[in-house]
Each structure stands twice: as structure tokens, then as C-alpha cells.
Amino acid sequence: QVQLVESGGGSVQAGGSLRLSCTASGYITSYYMGWFRQAPGKEREGVAAIYTGDGRTYYADSVKGRFTISQDNSKNTLYLLLNSLKPEDTAMYFCAVATWTDRWLAPDKYKYWGQGTQVTVSS
């Protein structure tokens, strides 16, 4: 089994930055890791994903150029750097793992999920 624990959320003003972390435990070979978010009353949406085998990344258009996904394999940790935050980025952010997917930002393709970390951006 894979366990995921997110951290790093918080409250910031618009234009600010945060860095989210997701620490994974449990053995698994090359896989896809993604960051997703869910605001109250809205569906969960994919934000960014990375293929750990070769580092390829994929971003939602809404965050492209502002968010950066990265990994530290030595620490089994996934990161999401959030820059130029906007009030509409306010949501619970989750990390997730898929062993394979052809749709990198589709939540239903991911099997393992963390509990989430809250990001709140005020105007």
C-alpha cells in the first residue's frame, strides 16, 4: 500500500506563494503523481502531475506559469510551488498516485490519495 501525507497549506494574500509537500511511503516503481484541488461545492480538478520515471510534467491551463511540480526521489517527496496566488486558487489540495494513466489530470485515474492540505487566498 502507498500512504501519502500532505503539508504546507495555509492562508496567504493574493500574489503570495506557498509550497506544498507530499511525502509518500510504501514501495512502488515508476508512477504518476499528481496534485488536485477541490473547492467547496466544486468537483475535484487536476492541477499538475509528474511522471516519476523521467520527470515529465503536465499542468492545467489555469495554473500554467504560476505553479511548479517537482519531486525529490531521495526523500520520496512531491512538491507543488504555488506562486502568484489568486483567490480562486482557494481549495483543499490533495496529492495522489497512479501506477499508469493516459489522462494525467483525471482524478478517477488515481488510486492512492492523501488527506489534503487547505490553501486559502484572500484578496
Short mmCIF file of N, CA and C in Angstrom, two decimals:
data_model
loop_
_atom_site.label_atom_id
_atom_site.label_comp_id
_atom_site.label_asym_id
_atom_site.label_seq_id
_atom_site.Cartn_x
_atom_site.Cartn_y
_atom_site.Cartn_z
N GLN A 1 0.83 -1.19 0.00
CA GLN A 1 0.00 0.00 0.00
C GLN A 1 0.87 1.25 0.00
N VAL A 2 0.33 2.31 -0.54
CA VAL A 2 1.02 3.60 -0.58
C VAL A 2 0.28 4.56 0.34
N GLN A 3 1.03 5.20 1.20
CA GLN A 3 0.46 6.23 2.07
C GLN A 3 1.02 7.59 1.67
N LEU A 4 0.16 8.59 1.66
CA LEU A 4 0.54 9.94 1.25
C LEU A 4 0.14 10.93 2.33
N VAL A 5 1.06 11.83 2.67
CA VAL A 5 0.78 12.84 3.68
C VAL A 5 1.17 14.20 3.13
N GLU A 6 0.19 15.10 3.00
CA GLU A 6 0.44 16.45 2.51
C GLU A 6 0.70 17.41 3.66
N SER A 7 1.43 18.46 3.34
CA SER A 7 1.66 19.54 4.31
C SER A 7 1.98 20.81 3.54
N GLY A 8 2.00 21.93 4.26
CA GLY A 8 2.43 23.19 3.66
C GLY A 8 1.32 24.16 3.31
N GLY A 9 0.08 23.75 3.50
CA GLY A 9 -1.01 24.66 3.20
C GLY A 9 -1.04 25.81 4.21
N GLY A 10 -1.89 26.79 3.93
CA GLY A 10 -2.01 27.93 4.82
C GLY A 10 -2.84 29.02 4.20
N SER A 11 -2.81 30.18 4.86
CA SER A 11 -3.56 31.35 4.38
C SER A 11 -2.59 32.41 3.93
N VAL A 12 -2.79 32.91 2.73
CA VAL A 12 -1.92 33.96 2.18
C VAL A 12 -2.78 34.98 1.46
N GLN A 13 -2.18 36.13 1.22
CA GLN A 13 -2.85 37.15 0.43
C GLN A 13 -2.60 36.91 -1.05
N ALA A 14 -3.47 37.45 -1.86
CA ALA A 14 -3.32 37.33 -3.30
C ALA A 14 -1.94 37.84 -3.71
N GLY A 15 -1.33 37.09 -4.63
CA GLY A 15 0.02 37.41 -5.07
C GLY A 15 1.10 36.70 -4.29
N GLY A 16 0.72 36.07 -3.19
CA GLY A 16 1.69 35.37 -2.36
C GLY A 16 2.04 34.00 -2.89
N SER A 17 2.86 33.29 -2.11
CA SER A 17 3.35 31.98 -2.52
C SER A 17 3.24 30.98 -1.37
N LEU A 18 3.14 29.73 -1.74
CA LEU A 18 3.18 28.62 -0.79
C LEU A 18 3.91 27.46 -1.46
N ARG A 19 4.46 26.57 -0.65
CA ARG A 19 5.00 25.33 -1.19
C ARG A 19 4.36 24.17 -0.44
N LEU A 20 3.68 23.34 -1.19
CA LEU A 20 3.06 22.14 -0.64
C LEU A 20 4.01 20.96 -0.78
N SER A 21 3.96 20.07 0.20
CA SER A 21 4.77 18.86 0.17
C SER A 21 3.87 17.65 0.32
N CYS A 22 4.29 16.56 -0.27
CA CYS A 22 3.57 15.30 -0.15
C CYS A 22 4.61 14.20 0.01
N THR A 23 4.62 13.60 1.17
CA THR A 23 5.57 12.53 1.45
C THR A 23 4.89 11.19 1.25
N ALA A 24 5.54 10.33 0.47
CA ALA A 24 4.96 9.03 0.14
C ALA A 24 5.73 7.92 0.86
N SER A 25 5.01 6.92 1.30
CA SER A 25 5.63 5.73 1.87
C SER A 25 4.99 4.50 1.24
N GLY A 26 5.73 3.39 1.23
CA GLY A 26 5.23 2.21 0.56
C GLY A 26 5.95 2.02 -0.75
N TYR A 27 6.27 0.79 -1.08
CA TYR A 27 7.08 0.54 -2.26
C TYR A 27 6.26 0.59 -3.54
N ILE A 28 6.79 1.31 -4.49
CA ILE A 28 6.16 1.35 -5.80
C ILE A 28 7.22 1.79 -6.80
N THR A 29 7.19 1.27 -8.00
CA THR A 29 8.16 1.66 -9.02
C THR A 29 7.68 2.92 -9.73
N SER A 30 8.20 3.20 -10.90
CA SER A 30 7.84 4.42 -11.60
C SER A 30 6.33 4.59 -11.68
N TYR A 31 5.88 5.79 -11.42
CA TYR A 31 4.45 6.03 -11.35
C TYR A 31 4.16 7.51 -11.59
N TYR A 32 2.90 7.83 -11.68
CA TYR A 32 2.44 9.19 -11.86
C TYR A 32 2.01 9.74 -10.51
N MET A 33 2.44 10.95 -10.23
CA MET A 33 1.99 11.64 -9.02
C MET A 33 1.35 12.96 -9.44
N GLY A 34 0.24 13.28 -8.81
CA GLY A 34 -0.46 14.49 -9.19
C GLY A 34 -0.92 15.28 -7.99
N TRP A 35 -1.13 16.55 -8.24
CA TRP A 35 -1.78 17.44 -7.29
C TRP A 35 -3.16 17.79 -7.82
N PHE A 36 -4.13 17.70 -6.93
CA PHE A 36 -5.51 18.00 -7.27
C PHE A 36 -6.05 18.99 -6.24
N ARG A 37 -7.13 19.65 -6.58
CA ARG A 37 -7.74 20.56 -5.62
C ARG A 37 -9.26 20.49 -5.72
N GLN A 38 -9.88 20.81 -4.61
CA GLN A 38 -11.32 20.80 -4.57
C GLN A 38 -11.80 21.96 -3.70
N ALA A 39 -12.56 22.84 -4.31
CA ALA A 39 -13.16 23.95 -3.59
C ALA A 39 -14.57 23.55 -3.17
N PRO A 40 -15.11 24.18 -2.15
CA PRO A 40 -16.47 23.84 -1.69
C PRO A 40 -17.49 23.96 -2.81
N GLY A 41 -18.28 22.91 -2.98
CA GLY A 41 -19.32 22.92 -3.99
C GLY A 41 -18.84 22.66 -5.40
N LYS A 42 -17.55 22.39 -5.56
CA LYS A 42 -17.00 22.14 -6.88
C LYS A 42 -16.41 20.75 -6.97
N GLU A 43 -16.24 20.27 -8.21
CA GLU A 43 -15.63 18.97 -8.41
C GLU A 43 -14.12 19.05 -8.21
N ARG A 44 -13.55 17.91 -7.87
CA ARG A 44 -12.10 17.84 -7.75
C ARG A 44 -11.48 17.99 -9.13
N GLU A 45 -10.44 18.80 -9.23
CA GLU A 45 -9.79 19.02 -10.52
C GLU A 45 -8.29 18.82 -10.41
N GLY A 46 -7.73 18.35 -11.50
CA GLY A 46 -6.28 18.16 -11.56
C GLY A 46 -5.57 19.47 -11.78
N VAL A 47 -4.46 19.66 -11.08
CA VAL A 47 -3.69 20.89 -11.15
C VAL A 47 -2.36 20.64 -11.88
N ALA A 48 -1.65 19.62 -11.46
CA ALA A 48 -0.34 19.32 -12.05
C ALA A 48 -0.01 17.87 -11.78
N ALA A 49 0.78 17.29 -12.67
CA ALA A 49 1.18 15.90 -12.50
C ALA A 49 2.59 15.71 -13.02
N ILE A 50 3.24 14.66 -12.53
CA ILE A 50 4.61 14.35 -12.92
C ILE A 50 4.75 12.85 -13.05
N TYR A 51 5.50 12.42 -14.06
CA TYR A 51 5.83 11.01 -14.18
C TYR A 51 7.18 10.81 -13.54
N THR A 52 7.24 10.03 -12.47
CA THR A 52 8.47 9.93 -11.69
C THR A 52 9.59 9.22 -12.45
N GLY A 53 9.22 8.46 -13.48
CA GLY A 53 10.24 7.72 -14.22
C GLY A 53 11.21 8.63 -14.98
N ASP A 54 10.67 9.73 -15.56
CA ASP A 54 11.54 10.60 -16.35
C ASP A 54 11.33 12.08 -16.07
N GLY A 55 10.45 12.41 -15.11
CA GLY A 55 10.27 13.80 -14.72
C GLY A 55 9.37 14.63 -15.60
N ARG A 56 8.74 14.01 -16.59
CA ARG A 56 7.81 14.77 -17.42
C ARG A 56 6.69 15.33 -16.57
N THR A 57 6.26 16.54 -16.90
CA THR A 57 5.21 17.21 -16.14
C THR A 57 4.07 17.64 -17.03
N TYR A 58 2.96 17.90 -16.39
CA TYR A 58 1.77 18.36 -17.11
C TYR A 58 0.99 19.26 -16.18
N TYR A 59 0.48 20.38 -16.72
CA TYR A 59 -0.22 21.36 -15.90
C TYR A 59 -1.59 21.70 -16.47
N ALA A 60 -2.50 22.01 -15.58
CA ALA A 60 -3.77 22.59 -16.02
C ALA A 60 -3.51 24.01 -16.53
N ASP A 61 -4.29 24.43 -17.51
CA ASP A 61 -4.09 25.77 -18.08
C ASP A 61 -4.24 26.85 -17.02
N SER A 62 -5.08 26.63 -16.05
CA SER A 62 -5.37 27.66 -15.04
C SER A 62 -4.18 27.96 -14.14
N VAL A 63 -3.20 27.05 -14.09
CA VAL A 63 -2.05 27.26 -13.19
C VAL A 63 -0.74 27.31 -13.94
N LYS A 64 -0.77 27.09 -15.24
CA LYS A 64 0.46 27.05 -16.02
C LYS A 64 1.19 28.39 -15.90
N GLY A 65 2.48 28.32 -15.60
CA GLY A 65 3.27 29.53 -15.42
C GLY A 65 3.27 30.06 -14.00
N ARG A 66 2.38 29.56 -13.18
CA ARG A 66 2.32 30.01 -11.77
C ARG A 66 2.71 28.90 -10.79
N PHE A 67 2.33 27.68 -11.09
CA PHE A 67 2.61 26.55 -10.21
C PHE A 67 3.72 25.69 -10.82
N THR A 68 4.52 25.08 -9.97
CA THR A 68 5.58 24.18 -10.42
C THR A 68 5.56 22.91 -9.60
N ILE A 69 5.45 21.78 -10.27
CA ILE A 69 5.50 20.48 -9.60
C ILE A 69 6.92 19.93 -9.71
N SER A 70 7.39 19.32 -8.63
CA SER A 70 8.73 18.73 -8.64
C SER A 70 8.77 17.57 -7.68
N GLN A 71 9.85 16.81 -7.75
CA GLN A 71 9.98 15.64 -6.90
C GLN A 71 11.40 15.55 -6.36
N ASP A 72 11.52 14.97 -5.19
CA ASP A 72 12.81 14.63 -4.60
C ASP A 72 12.75 13.14 -4.30
N ASN A 73 13.29 12.36 -5.20
CA ASN A 73 13.18 10.90 -5.04
C ASN A 73 13.91 10.40 -3.81
N SER A 74 14.97 11.09 -3.41
CA SER A 74 15.73 10.65 -2.24
C SER A 74 14.90 10.77 -0.96
N LYS A 75 13.92 11.67 -0.98
CA LYS A 75 13.06 11.87 0.18
C LYS A 75 11.66 11.33 -0.04
N ASN A 76 11.42 10.71 -1.20
CA ASN A 76 10.07 10.24 -1.54
C ASN A 76 9.04 11.35 -1.36
N THR A 77 9.41 12.53 -1.80
CA THR A 77 8.55 13.69 -1.58
C THR A 77 8.23 14.39 -2.89
N LEU A 78 6.98 14.77 -3.00
CA LEU A 78 6.48 15.54 -4.13
C LEU A 78 6.20 16.96 -3.64
N TYR A 79 6.49 17.93 -4.49
CA TYR A 79 6.27 19.33 -4.11
C TYR A 79 5.36 20.01 -5.13
N LEU A 80 4.69 21.05 -4.66
CA LEU A 80 3.98 21.95 -5.56
C LEU A 80 4.24 23.37 -5.07
N LEU A 81 4.96 24.13 -5.89
CA LEU A 81 5.24 25.53 -5.58
C LEU A 81 4.13 26.36 -6.21
N LEU A 82 3.46 27.13 -5.37
CA LEU A 82 2.34 27.95 -5.83
C LEU A 82 2.76 29.42 -5.76
N ASN A 83 2.90 30.03 -6.89
CA ASN A 83 3.25 31.45 -6.97
C ASN A 83 2.08 32.26 -7.53
N SER A 84 2.14 33.56 -7.30
CA SER A 84 1.12 34.48 -7.83
C SER A 84 -0.28 33.97 -7.53
N LEU A 85 -0.50 33.61 -6.29
CA LEU A 85 -1.78 33.01 -5.91
C LEU A 85 -2.93 33.98 -6.07
N LYS A 86 -4.06 33.42 -6.43
CA LYS A 86 -5.29 34.18 -6.64
C LYS A 86 -6.37 33.64 -5.71
N PRO A 87 -7.36 34.45 -5.38
CA PRO A 87 -8.45 33.95 -4.52
C PRO A 87 -9.10 32.68 -5.08
N GLU A 88 -9.17 32.57 -6.38
CA GLU A 88 -9.79 31.38 -6.98
C GLU A 88 -8.94 30.12 -6.84
N ASP A 89 -7.72 30.25 -6.32
CA ASP A 89 -6.90 29.07 -6.02
C ASP A 89 -7.26 28.47 -4.66
N THR A 90 -8.12 29.13 -3.93
CA THR A 90 -8.53 28.62 -2.62
C THR A 90 -9.22 27.27 -2.77
N ALA A 91 -8.71 26.27 -2.05
CA ALA A 91 -9.24 24.92 -2.14
C ALA A 91 -8.48 24.02 -1.18
N MET A 92 -8.99 22.80 -1.02
CA MET A 92 -8.23 21.74 -0.39
C MET A 92 -7.39 21.11 -1.48
N TYR A 93 -6.10 20.98 -1.22
CA TYR A 93 -5.18 20.40 -2.19
C TYR A 93 -4.78 19.00 -1.75
N PHE A 94 -4.86 18.07 -2.70
CA PHE A 94 -4.55 16.67 -2.45
C PHE A 94 -3.43 16.20 -3.37
N CYS A 95 -2.60 15.30 -2.87
CA CYS A 95 -1.70 14.60 -3.77
C CYS A 95 -2.22 13.18 -3.96
N ALA A 96 -1.86 12.59 -5.08
CA ALA A 96 -2.37 11.26 -5.43
C ALA A 96 -1.36 10.54 -6.31
N VAL A 97 -1.49 9.23 -6.33
CA VAL A 97 -0.60 8.36 -7.09
C VAL A 97 -1.39 7.45 -8.02
N ALA A 98 -0.92 7.33 -9.25
CA ALA A 98 -1.46 6.38 -10.20
C ALA A 98 -0.31 5.54 -10.73
N THR A 99 -0.54 4.24 -10.91
CA THR A 99 0.51 3.41 -11.48
C THR A 99 0.62 3.63 -12.97
N TRP A 100 -0.47 3.98 -13.60
CA TRP A 100 -0.47 4.32 -15.02
C TRP A 100 -1.69 5.14 -15.34
N THR A 101 -1.54 6.10 -16.23
CA THR A 101 -2.69 6.86 -16.69
C THR A 101 -2.41 7.47 -18.04
N ASP A 102 -3.45 7.57 -18.86
CA ASP A 102 -3.32 8.27 -20.14
C ASP A 102 -3.95 9.65 -20.06
N ARG A 103 -4.53 9.96 -18.91
CA ARG A 103 -5.08 11.30 -18.66
C ARG A 103 -4.53 11.77 -17.32
N TRP A 104 -3.48 12.55 -17.42
CA TRP A 104 -2.68 12.83 -16.24
C TRP A 104 -3.43 13.61 -15.17
N LEU A 105 -4.41 14.39 -15.54
CA LEU A 105 -5.11 15.23 -14.56
C LEU A 105 -6.52 14.74 -14.25
N ALA A 106 -6.81 13.49 -14.60
CA ALA A 106 -8.13 12.93 -14.32
C ALA A 106 -8.13 12.26 -12.96
N PRO A 107 -8.90 12.76 -12.00
CA PRO A 107 -8.88 12.19 -10.64
C PRO A 107 -9.23 10.70 -10.61
N ASP A 108 -10.11 10.25 -11.50
CA ASP A 108 -10.53 8.85 -11.44
C ASP A 108 -9.45 7.88 -11.87
N LYS A 109 -8.35 8.39 -12.40
CA LYS A 109 -7.23 7.53 -12.79
C LYS A 109 -6.26 7.27 -11.64
N TYR A 110 -6.43 7.97 -10.53
CA TYR A 110 -5.50 7.88 -9.41
C TYR A 110 -6.09 7.01 -8.30
N LYS A 111 -5.24 6.12 -7.79
CA LYS A 111 -5.72 5.12 -6.84
C LYS A 111 -5.48 5.53 -5.39
N TYR A 112 -4.33 6.11 -5.11
CA TYR A 112 -3.95 6.42 -3.74
C TYR A 112 -4.03 7.92 -3.52
N TRP A 113 -4.60 8.32 -2.38
CA TRP A 113 -4.83 9.73 -2.09
C TRP A 113 -4.39 10.07 -0.68
N GLY A 114 -3.92 11.30 -0.52
CA GLY A 114 -3.66 11.82 0.80
C GLY A 114 -4.91 12.46 1.37
N GLN A 115 -4.78 13.02 2.57
CA GLN A 115 -5.92 13.60 3.27
C GLN A 115 -6.15 15.06 2.89
N GLY A 116 -5.16 15.69 2.29
CA GLY A 116 -5.34 17.06 1.82
C GLY A 116 -4.75 18.10 2.76
N THR A 117 -4.46 19.26 2.18
CA THR A 117 -4.00 20.41 2.94
C THR A 117 -4.70 21.65 2.38
N GLN A 118 -5.18 22.50 3.27
CA GLN A 118 -6.01 23.63 2.86
C GLN A 118 -5.16 24.82 2.44
N VAL A 119 -5.52 25.40 1.31
CA VAL A 119 -4.91 26.65 0.83
C VAL A 119 -6.02 27.69 0.74
N THR A 120 -5.81 28.82 1.41
CA THR A 120 -6.78 29.91 1.39
C THR A 120 -6.08 31.19 0.94
N VAL A 121 -6.61 31.81 -0.09
CA VAL A 121 -6.02 33.02 -0.64
C VAL A 121 -7.03 34.15 -0.50
N SER A 122 -6.63 35.19 0.19
CA SER A 122 -7.53 36.33 0.40
C SER A 122 -7.15 37.47 -0.54
N SER A 123 -8.16 38.24 -0.90
CA SER A 123 -7.93 39.35 -1.83
C SER A 123 -7.54 40.63 -1.11
#
